[in-house]
């Protein structure tokens, strides 16, 4: 089954006070015909550096409740460490260890996933997958290499499969989710790409991204980062992902979206081309996010058209695009 849905930030960057799930969100996602929820988590919700004690029961119980709610609605839950011991894509310098080089972080990372595998080993594969670590860094950053990444992933996959051999496991592309990983296709994992190029369109005025400074007002198609971006160049961008898919590796786009300051007509042209590329490959996807600055609910893109649906003010043109491009 191909999975289409949304990222939900219920356990994301809130270790001290994660929000309780809103069942209306899950009802709406299922009612609109989607079947997938990615749950980005902050590892500090479960444990804490520098000693990384065993995962807290109250945190595991929270995931139990979310998982049960998803299963009751026929939604697949993908559990993701968006912030992992020793690594987060934004703010990595705040971590006391480096996941890619330091044994304490690597041990803690493997232990968390081994514990998750043990707790949910009886959950059917169709209901739950493990997305190991969000968006590994660019090659060369703080000593990061393909070899270092491969060693961490192979060890962690082995520890999960020793407990639960049938759990679907997801790995995100390198360099923020953009680079394919042919060196890991032998493991039978699902490889997760991203849909944020060109970032002059998707991250216009995104203050957490240094590249947002001095960008011109967004247009699409456009010149960005030394190349012309249109439907054809989007297809070219995903060529390495098409190649691993041709060899039998499953590909899913774990995040994509457009920040709320890009004019809506520009965003919709880009969304249409991107979704066409995904549909051609029969790749599922998860929008970042359901509600918020990238969401189908709650963004403020200039020119957006919103209508009341199922208790939400919804960007109807984006919603209908997402529904139309499910294969």
mmCIF file with all atom_site columns, C-alpha atoms in Angstrom, residues 202-277:
data_model
loop_
_atom_site.group_PDB
_atom_site.id
_atom_site.type_symbol
_atom_site.label_atom_id
_atom_site.label_alt_id
_atom_site.label_comp_id
_atom_site.label_asym_id
_atom_site.label_entity_id
_atom_site.label_seq_id
_atom_site.pdbx_PDB_ins_code
_atom_site.Cartn_x
_atom_site.Cartn_y
_atom_site.Cartn_z
_atom_site.occupancy
_atom_site.B_iso_or_equiv
_atom_site.pdbx_formal_charge
_atom_site.auth_seq_id
_atom_site.auth_comp_id
_atom_site.auth_asym_id
_atom_site.auth_atom_id
_atom_site.pdbx_PDB_model_num
ATOM 1  C CA . UNK A 1 202 ? 9.738  26.617 -0.148  1.00 0.00 ? 202 UNK A CA 1
ATOM 2  C CA . UNK A 1 203 ? 11.750 28.438 2.533   1.00 0.00 ? 203 UNK A CA 1
ATOM 3  C CA . UNK A 1 204 ? 11.284 32.084 1.623   1.00 0.00 ? 204 UNK A CA 1
ATOM 4  C CA . UNK A 1 205 ? 11.648 34.108 4.871   1.00 0.00 ? 205 UNK A CA 1
ATOM 5  C CA . UNK A 1 206 ? 12.222 30.925 6.917   1.00 0.00 ? 206 UNK A CA 1
ATOM 6  C CA . UNK A 1 207 ? 14.258 32.432 9.736   1.00 0.00 ? 207 UNK A CA 1
ATOM 7  C CA . UNK A 1 208 ? 15.757 29.130 10.989  1.00 0.00 ? 208 UNK A CA 1
ATOM 8  C CA . UNK A 1 209 ? 17.443 28.538 7.609   1.00 0.00 ? 209 UNK A CA 1
ATOM 9  C CA . UNK A 1 210 ? 20.496 30.780 6.997   1.00 0.00 ? 210 UNK A CA 1
ATOM 10 C CA . UNK A 1 211 ? 19.913 30.737 3.261   1.00 0.00 ? 211 UNK A CA 1
ATOM 11 C CA . UNK A 1 212 ? 16.682 32.722 3.605   1.00 0.00 ? 212 UNK A CA 1
ATOM 12 C CA . UNK A 1 213 ? 18.555 36.002 3.833   1.00 0.00 ? 213 UNK A CA 1
ATOM 13 C CA . UNK A 1 214 ? 18.594 38.224 0.754   1.00 0.00 ? 214 UNK A CA 1
ATOM 14 C CA . UNK A 1 215 ? 16.346 35.964 -1.308  1.00 0.00 ? 215 UNK A CA 1
ATOM 15 C CA . UNK A 1 216 ? 14.271 37.803 -3.932  1.00 0.00 ? 216 UNK A CA 1
ATOM 16 C CA . UNK A 1 217 ? 10.505 37.547 -3.938  1.00 0.00 ? 217 UNK A CA 1
ATOM 17 C CA . UNK A 1 218 ? 9.739  33.961 -4.950  1.00 0.00 ? 218 UNK A CA 1
ATOM 18 C CA . UNK A 1 219 ? 8.688  32.955 -8.432  1.00 0.00 ? 219 UNK A CA 1
ATOM 19 C CA . UNK A 1 220 ? 8.348  29.526 -10.045 1.00 0.00 ? 220 UNK A CA 1
ATOM 20 C CA . UNK A 1 221 ? 9.777  28.313 -12.405 1.00 0.00 ? 221 UNK A CA 1
ATOM 21 C CA . UNK A 1 222 ? 12.951 30.031 -11.269 1.00 0.00 ? 222 UNK A CA 1
ATOM 22 C CA . UNK A 1 223 ? 16.716 30.244 -11.127 1.00 0.00 ? 223 UNK A CA 1
ATOM 23 C CA . UNK A 1 224 ? 18.110 29.107 -7.795  1.00 0.00 ? 224 UNK A CA 1
ATOM 24 C CA . UNK A 1 225 ? 21.488 27.839 -6.607  1.00 0.00 ? 225 UNK A CA 1
ATOM 25 C CA . UNK A 1 226 ? 22.991 27.824 -10.076 1.00 0.00 ? 226 UNK A CA 1
ATOM 26 C CA . UNK A 1 227 ? 20.240 25.957 -11.908 1.00 0.00 ? 227 UNK A CA 1
ATOM 27 C CA . UNK A 1 228 ? 16.856 26.491 -13.500 1.00 0.00 ? 228 UNK A CA 1
ATOM 28 C CA . UNK A 1 229 ? 13.985 24.867 -11.599 1.00 0.00 ? 229 UNK A CA 1
ATOM 29 C CA . UNK A 1 230 ? 10.870 23.633 -13.380 1.00 0.00 ? 230 UNK A CA 1
ATOM 30 C CA . UNK A 1 231 ? 9.087  20.306 -13.800 1.00 0.00 ? 231 UNK A CA 1
ATOM 31 C CA . UNK A 1 232 ? 11.954 18.853 -15.812 1.00 0.00 ? 232 UNK A CA 1
ATOM 32 C CA . UNK A 1 233 ? 14.650 19.810 -13.328 1.00 0.00 ? 233 UNK A CA 1
ATOM 33 C CA . UNK A 1 234 ? 12.560 18.440 -10.470 1.00 0.00 ? 234 UNK A CA 1
ATOM 34 C CA . UNK A 1 235 ? 12.531 15.101 -12.301 1.00 0.00 ? 235 UNK A CA 1
ATOM 35 C CA . UNK A 1 236 ? 16.284 15.355 -12.767 1.00 0.00 ? 236 UNK A CA 1
ATOM 36 C CA . UNK A 1 237 ? 16.770 16.094 -9.067  1.00 0.00 ? 237 UNK A CA 1
ATOM 37 C CA . UNK A 1 238 ? 15.134 12.783 -8.132  1.00 0.00 ? 238 UNK A CA 1
ATOM 38 C CA . UNK A 1 239 ? 17.113 10.684 -10.638 1.00 0.00 ? 239 UNK A CA 1
ATOM 39 C CA . UNK A 1 240 ? 19.277 9.022  -7.905  1.00 0.00 ? 240 UNK A CA 1
ATOM 40 C CA . UNK A 1 241 ? 16.082 8.134  -6.043  1.00 0.00 ? 241 UNK A CA 1
ATOM 41 C CA . UNK A 1 242 ? 14.514 6.702  -9.192  1.00 0.00 ? 242 UNK A CA 1
ATOM 42 C CA . UNK A 1 243 ? 17.628 4.589  -9.678  1.00 0.00 ? 243 UNK A CA 1
ATOM 43 C CA . UNK A 1 244 ? 17.451 2.973  -6.245  1.00 0.00 ? 244 UNK A CA 1
ATOM 44 C CA . UNK A 1 245 ? 13.705 2.478  -6.715  1.00 0.00 ? 245 UNK A CA 1
ATOM 45 C CA . UNK A 1 246 ? 14.371 0.718  -10.027 1.00 0.00 ? 246 UNK A CA 1
ATOM 46 C CA . UNK A 1 247 ? 16.531 -1.733 -8.090  1.00 0.00 ? 247 UNK A CA 1
ATOM 47 C CA . UNK A 1 248 ? 13.651 -2.643 -5.794  1.00 0.00 ? 248 UNK A CA 1
ATOM 48 C CA . UNK A 1 249 ? 14.078 -0.162 -2.924  1.00 0.00 ? 249 UNK A CA 1
ATOM 49 C CA . UNK A 1 250 ? 10.862 1.426  -1.696  1.00 0.00 ? 250 UNK A CA 1
ATOM 50 C CA . UNK A 1 251 ? 10.886 5.233  -1.713  1.00 0.00 ? 251 UNK A CA 1
ATOM 51 C CA . UNK A 1 252 ? 8.619  7.569  0.229   1.00 0.00 ? 252 UNK A CA 1
ATOM 52 C CA . UNK A 1 253 ? 8.748  11.356 0.572   1.00 0.00 ? 253 UNK A CA 1
ATOM 53 C CA . UNK A 1 254 ? 8.661  11.801 4.328   1.00 0.00 ? 254 UNK A CA 1
ATOM 54 C CA . UNK A 1 255 ? 8.418  15.602 4.218   1.00 0.00 ? 255 UNK A CA 1
ATOM 55 C CA . UNK A 1 256 ? 7.587  18.297 1.722   1.00 0.00 ? 256 UNK A CA 1
ATOM 56 C CA . UNK A 1 257 ? 5.848  21.628 1.768   1.00 0.00 ? 257 UNK A CA 1
ATOM 57 C CA . UNK A 1 258 ? 6.037  25.376 1.295   1.00 0.00 ? 258 UNK A CA 1
ATOM 58 C CA . UNK A 1 259 ? 6.399  28.024 4.005   1.00 0.00 ? 259 UNK A CA 1
ATOM 59 C CA . UNK A 1 260 ? 3.655  30.567 4.503   1.00 0.00 ? 260 UNK A CA 1
ATOM 60 C CA . UNK A 1 261 ? 5.245  33.691 2.999   1.00 0.00 ? 261 UNK A CA 1
ATOM 61 C CA . UNK A 1 262 ? 5.453  32.420 -0.574  1.00 0.00 ? 262 UNK A CA 1
ATOM 62 C CA . UNK A 1 263 ? 2.540  33.730 -2.686  1.00 0.00 ? 263 UNK A CA 1
ATOM 63 C CA . UNK A 1 264 ? -0.068 31.038 -3.080  1.00 0.00 ? 264 UNK A CA 1
ATOM 64 C CA . UNK A 1 265 ? -0.095 31.056 -6.881  1.00 0.00 ? 265 UNK A CA 1
ATOM 65 C CA . UNK A 1 266 ? 3.676  30.422 -6.877  1.00 0.00 ? 266 UNK A CA 1
ATOM 66 C CA . UNK A 1 267 ? 3.325  27.663 -4.286  1.00 0.00 ? 267 UNK A CA 1
ATOM 67 C CA . UNK A 1 268 ? 0.521  25.933 -6.182  1.00 0.00 ? 268 UNK A CA 1
ATOM 68 C CA . UNK A 1 269 ? 2.477  25.870 -9.456  1.00 0.00 ? 269 UNK A CA 1
ATOM 69 C CA . UNK A 1 270 ? 5.390  24.292 -7.607  1.00 0.00 ? 270 UNK A CA 1
ATOM 70 C CA . UNK A 1 271 ? 3.179  21.821 -5.694  1.00 0.00 ? 271 UNK A CA 1
ATOM 71 C CA . UNK A 1 272 ? 1.561  20.688 -8.956  1.00 0.00 ? 272 UNK A CA 1
ATOM 72 C CA . UNK A 1 273 ? 4.874  19.941 -10.651 1.00 0.00 ? 273 UNK A CA 1
ATOM 73 C CA . UNK A 1 274 ? 6.292  18.202 -7.579  1.00 0.00 ? 274 UNK A CA 1
ATOM 74 C CA . UNK A 1 275 ? 3.237  16.027 -7.012  1.00 0.00 ? 275 UNK A CA 1
ATOM 75 C CA . UNK A 1 276 ? 3.258  15.058 -10.675 1.00 0.00 ? 276 UNK A CA 1
ATOM 76 C CA . UNK A 1 277 ? 6.827  13.760 -10.261 1.00 0.00 ? 277 UNK A CA 1
#
